[in-house]
Short mmCIF file of C-alpha atoms in Angstrom, two decimals:
data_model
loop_
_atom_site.label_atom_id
_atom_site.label_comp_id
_atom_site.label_asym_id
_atom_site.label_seq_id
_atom_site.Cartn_x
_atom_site.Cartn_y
_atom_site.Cartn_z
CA UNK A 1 -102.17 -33.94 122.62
CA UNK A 2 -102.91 -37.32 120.50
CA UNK A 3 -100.42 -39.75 119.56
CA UNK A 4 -99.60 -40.49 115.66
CA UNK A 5 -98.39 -36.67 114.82
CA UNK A 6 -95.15 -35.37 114.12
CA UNK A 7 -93.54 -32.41 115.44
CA UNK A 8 -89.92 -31.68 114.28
CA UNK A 9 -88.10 -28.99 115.49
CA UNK A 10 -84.14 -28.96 114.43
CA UNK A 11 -81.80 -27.05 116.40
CA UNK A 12 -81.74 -23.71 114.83
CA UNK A 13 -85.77 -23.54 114.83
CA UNK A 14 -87.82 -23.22 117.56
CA UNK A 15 -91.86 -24.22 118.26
CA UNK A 16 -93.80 -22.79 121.30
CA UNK A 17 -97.04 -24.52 122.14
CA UNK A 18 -98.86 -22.88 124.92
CA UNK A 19 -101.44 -23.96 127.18
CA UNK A 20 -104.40 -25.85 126.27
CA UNK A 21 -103.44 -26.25 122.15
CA UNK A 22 -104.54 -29.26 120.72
CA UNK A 23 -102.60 -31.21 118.15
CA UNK A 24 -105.14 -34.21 116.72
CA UNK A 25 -103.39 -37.54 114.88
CA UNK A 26 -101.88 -37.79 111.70
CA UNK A 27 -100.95 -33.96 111.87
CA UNK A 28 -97.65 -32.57 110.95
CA UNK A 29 -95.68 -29.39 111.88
CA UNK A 30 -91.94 -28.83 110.80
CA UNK A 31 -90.11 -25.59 111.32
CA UNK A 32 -86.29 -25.44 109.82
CA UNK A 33 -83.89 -23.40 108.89
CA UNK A 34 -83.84 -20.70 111.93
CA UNK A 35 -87.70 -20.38 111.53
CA UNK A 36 -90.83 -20.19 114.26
CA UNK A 37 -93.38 -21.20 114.90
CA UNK A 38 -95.58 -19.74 118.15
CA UNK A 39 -99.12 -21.41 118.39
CA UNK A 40 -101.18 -20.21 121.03
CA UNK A 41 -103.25 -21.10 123.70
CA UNK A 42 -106.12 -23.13 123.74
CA UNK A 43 -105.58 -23.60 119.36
CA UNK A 44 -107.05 -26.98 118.39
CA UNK A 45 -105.58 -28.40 115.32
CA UNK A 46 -107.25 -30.36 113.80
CA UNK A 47 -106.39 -34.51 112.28
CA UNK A 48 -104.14 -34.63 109.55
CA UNK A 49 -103.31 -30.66 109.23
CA UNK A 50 -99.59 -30.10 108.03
CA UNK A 51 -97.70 -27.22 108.78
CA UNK A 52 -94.20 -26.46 106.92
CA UNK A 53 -92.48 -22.94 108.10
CA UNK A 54 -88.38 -22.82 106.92
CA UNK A 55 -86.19 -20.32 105.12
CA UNK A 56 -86.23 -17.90 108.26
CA UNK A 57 -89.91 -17.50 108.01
CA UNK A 58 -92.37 -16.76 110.93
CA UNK A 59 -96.02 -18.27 112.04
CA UNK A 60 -98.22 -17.16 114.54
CA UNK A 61 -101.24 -18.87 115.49
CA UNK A 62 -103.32 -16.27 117.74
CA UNK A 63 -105.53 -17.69 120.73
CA UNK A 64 -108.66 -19.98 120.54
CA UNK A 65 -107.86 -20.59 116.34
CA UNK A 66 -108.91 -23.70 115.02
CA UNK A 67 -107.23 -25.08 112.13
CA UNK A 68 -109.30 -28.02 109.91
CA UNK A 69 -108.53 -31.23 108.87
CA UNK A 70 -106.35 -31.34 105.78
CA UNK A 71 -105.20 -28.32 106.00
CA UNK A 72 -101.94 -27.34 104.46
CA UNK A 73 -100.21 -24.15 105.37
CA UNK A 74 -96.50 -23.46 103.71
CA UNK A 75 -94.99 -20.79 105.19
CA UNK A 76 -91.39 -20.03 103.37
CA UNK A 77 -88.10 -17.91 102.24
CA UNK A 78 -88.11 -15.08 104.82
CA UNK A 79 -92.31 -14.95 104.95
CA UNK A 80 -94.44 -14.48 107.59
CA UNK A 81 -98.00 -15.67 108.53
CA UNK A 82 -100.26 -14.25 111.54
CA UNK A 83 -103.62 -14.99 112.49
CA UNK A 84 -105.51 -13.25 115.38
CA UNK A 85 -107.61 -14.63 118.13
CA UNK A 86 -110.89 -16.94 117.18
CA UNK A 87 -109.65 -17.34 113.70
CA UNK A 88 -111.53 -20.69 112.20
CA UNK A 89 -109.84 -22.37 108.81
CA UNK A 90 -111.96 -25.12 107.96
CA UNK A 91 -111.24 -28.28 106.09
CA UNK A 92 -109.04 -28.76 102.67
CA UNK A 93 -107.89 -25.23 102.42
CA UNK A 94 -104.53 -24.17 101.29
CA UNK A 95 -102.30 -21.29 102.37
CA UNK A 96 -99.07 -20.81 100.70
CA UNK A 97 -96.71 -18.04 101.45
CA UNK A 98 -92.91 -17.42 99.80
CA UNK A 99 -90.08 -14.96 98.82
CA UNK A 100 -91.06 -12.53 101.73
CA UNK A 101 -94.43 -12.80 101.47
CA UNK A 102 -97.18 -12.16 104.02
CA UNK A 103 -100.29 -13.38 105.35
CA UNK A 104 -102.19 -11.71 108.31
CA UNK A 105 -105.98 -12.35 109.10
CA UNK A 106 -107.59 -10.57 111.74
CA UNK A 107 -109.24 -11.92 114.77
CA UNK A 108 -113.07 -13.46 114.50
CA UNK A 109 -112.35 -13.97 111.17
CA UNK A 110 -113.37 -17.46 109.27
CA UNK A 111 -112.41 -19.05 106.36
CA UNK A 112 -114.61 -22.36 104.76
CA UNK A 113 -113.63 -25.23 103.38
CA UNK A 114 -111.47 -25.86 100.25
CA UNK A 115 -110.26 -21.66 100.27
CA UNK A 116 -107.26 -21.54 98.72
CA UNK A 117 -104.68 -18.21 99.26
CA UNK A 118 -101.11 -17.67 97.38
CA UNK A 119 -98.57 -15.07 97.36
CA UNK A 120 -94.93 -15.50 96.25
CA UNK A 121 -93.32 -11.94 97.20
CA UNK A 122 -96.67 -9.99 97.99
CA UNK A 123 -99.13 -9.41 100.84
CA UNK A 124 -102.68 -10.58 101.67
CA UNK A 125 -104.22 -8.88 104.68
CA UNK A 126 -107.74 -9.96 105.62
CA UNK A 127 -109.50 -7.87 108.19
CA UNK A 128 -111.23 -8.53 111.10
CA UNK A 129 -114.80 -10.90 111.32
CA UNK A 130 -114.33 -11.48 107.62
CA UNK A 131 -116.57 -14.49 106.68
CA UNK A 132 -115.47 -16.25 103.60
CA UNK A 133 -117.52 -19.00 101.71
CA UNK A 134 -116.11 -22.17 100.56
CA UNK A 135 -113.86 -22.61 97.15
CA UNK A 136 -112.45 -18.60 97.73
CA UNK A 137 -109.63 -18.00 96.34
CA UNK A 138 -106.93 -15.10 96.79
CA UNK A 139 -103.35 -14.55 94.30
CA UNK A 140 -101.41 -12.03 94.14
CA UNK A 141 -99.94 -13.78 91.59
CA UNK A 142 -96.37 -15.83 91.42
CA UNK A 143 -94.15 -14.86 88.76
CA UNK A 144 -91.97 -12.06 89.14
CA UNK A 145 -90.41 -10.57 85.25
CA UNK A 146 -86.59 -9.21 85.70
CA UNK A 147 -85.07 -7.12 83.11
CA UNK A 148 -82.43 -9.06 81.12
CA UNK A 149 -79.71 -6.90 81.01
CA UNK A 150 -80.00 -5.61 85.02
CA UNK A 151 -81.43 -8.69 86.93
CA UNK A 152 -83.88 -6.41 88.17
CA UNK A 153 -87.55 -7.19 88.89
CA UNK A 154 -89.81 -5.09 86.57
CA UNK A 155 -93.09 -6.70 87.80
CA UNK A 156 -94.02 -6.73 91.63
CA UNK A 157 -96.76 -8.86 92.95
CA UNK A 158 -99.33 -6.19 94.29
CA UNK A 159 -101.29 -6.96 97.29
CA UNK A 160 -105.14 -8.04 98.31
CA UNK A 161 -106.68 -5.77 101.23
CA UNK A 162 -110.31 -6.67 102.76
CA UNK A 163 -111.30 -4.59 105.20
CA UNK A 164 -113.20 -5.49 108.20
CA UNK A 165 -116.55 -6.99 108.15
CA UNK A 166 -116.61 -8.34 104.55
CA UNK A 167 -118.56 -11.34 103.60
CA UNK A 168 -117.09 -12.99 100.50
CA UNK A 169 -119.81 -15.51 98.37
CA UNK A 170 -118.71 -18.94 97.73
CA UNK A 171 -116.25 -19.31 94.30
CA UNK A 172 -115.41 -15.97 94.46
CA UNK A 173 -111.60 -15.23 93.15
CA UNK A 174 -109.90 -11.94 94.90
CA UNK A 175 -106.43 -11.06 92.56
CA UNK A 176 -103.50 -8.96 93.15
CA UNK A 177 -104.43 -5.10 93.28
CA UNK A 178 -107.60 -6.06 94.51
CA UNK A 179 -109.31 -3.48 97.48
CA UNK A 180 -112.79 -4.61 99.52
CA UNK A 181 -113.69 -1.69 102.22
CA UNK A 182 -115.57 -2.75 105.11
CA UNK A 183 -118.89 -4.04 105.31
CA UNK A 184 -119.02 -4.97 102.05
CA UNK A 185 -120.10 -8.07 100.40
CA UNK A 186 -118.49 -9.84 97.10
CA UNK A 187 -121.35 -12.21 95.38
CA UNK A 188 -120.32 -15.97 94.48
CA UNK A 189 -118.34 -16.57 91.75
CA UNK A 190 -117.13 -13.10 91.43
CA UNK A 191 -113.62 -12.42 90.10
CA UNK A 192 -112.19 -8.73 91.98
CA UNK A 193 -109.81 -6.93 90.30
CA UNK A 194 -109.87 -3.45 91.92
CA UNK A 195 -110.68 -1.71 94.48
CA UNK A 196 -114.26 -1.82 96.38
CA UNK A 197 -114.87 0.95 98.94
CA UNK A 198 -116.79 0.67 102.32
CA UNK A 199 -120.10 -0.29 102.00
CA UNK A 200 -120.17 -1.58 99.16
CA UNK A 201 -121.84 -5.18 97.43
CA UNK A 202 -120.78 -6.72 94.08
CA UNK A 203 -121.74 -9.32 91.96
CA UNK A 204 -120.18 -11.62 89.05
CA UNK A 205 -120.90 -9.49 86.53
CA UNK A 206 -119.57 -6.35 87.95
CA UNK A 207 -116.49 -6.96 90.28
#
């Protein structure tokens, strides 16, 4: 492990490194507030990644991952984020998780540079060897609408499912109530709005 990185674990948190992880400078990973943070063996993050996990939230960082530089992941309020083994998130992309939210990708899967995935109360699953294209996006969308009078929440976040196998074009935007079956293909620049079933390929025009 390089010098010049932070790792701050207060006593009602806990961090497990295993064998062979690398941490590279300048990075920064912070669990609080009774949360963890496991990251497994032979992970390389890499320079000047941050990593935030508090409000009794939960990361998991499977075997062999490798996390770029720049990264930020935000991992809050009772969340939980879990990645599988050989899982590769390259450079500049964001991954924000809150109000018991969820993230899960499955093993071989990778992710290019400047991808950017939200949820604030919903649930993004992405399957297994899923190969996404740089500039993807994925909401499920962050404002919740309570009824006045009860205090309760009318509108739920609904979730984004890809299958495994899918191959997702560069630009492309996947929203809330979005489904992509496996071994399908969503063309650049496409914005996905429902549901896709196995085998299927979309374009712009028609997703």
């Amino acid at each position: 492990k390089n010098l010049h990185k932070t790792i701050d674990i207060p006593e009602t948190s806990e961090i497990v490194i295993e064998d062979g992880a690398h941490i590279s400078s300048r990075s920064v990973i912070l669990a609080s507030e009774q949360s963890k943070i496991h990251i497994g063996q032979d992970v390389m993050i890499r320079e000047d990644a941050g990593i935030i996990v508090c409000g009794d939230s939960v990361l998991t960082i499977g075997c062999r991952n490798c996390l770029g530089r720049f990264m930020r992941m935000n991992c809050q309020c009772k969340s939980v984020i879990k990645f599988g083994t050989h899982v590769q998130i390259s450079d500049n992309s964001i991954l924000s998780v809150g109000n018991y939210g969820a993230l899960k990708v499955g093993s071989d899967t990778t992710i290019n540079d400047f991808s950017n995935f939200g949820t604030n109360g919903g649930k993004i699953h992405i399957g297994k060897d899923n190969m996404l294209s740089y500039h993807v996006k994925m909401d499920t969308g962050s404002h919740q609408i309570f009824d006045m009078d009860t205090g309760e929440c009318i509108a739920h976040n609904k979730p984004i499912v890809t299958e495994d196998h899918v191959w997702i074009g560069i630009g492309a935007t996947l929203l809330g109530g979005c489904y992509v079956g496996e071994n399908s293909i969503i063309g650049a620049s496409s914005v996905v709005t429902k549901e896709w079933f196995n085998h299927f390929s979309c374009g712009m025009n028609d997703a």
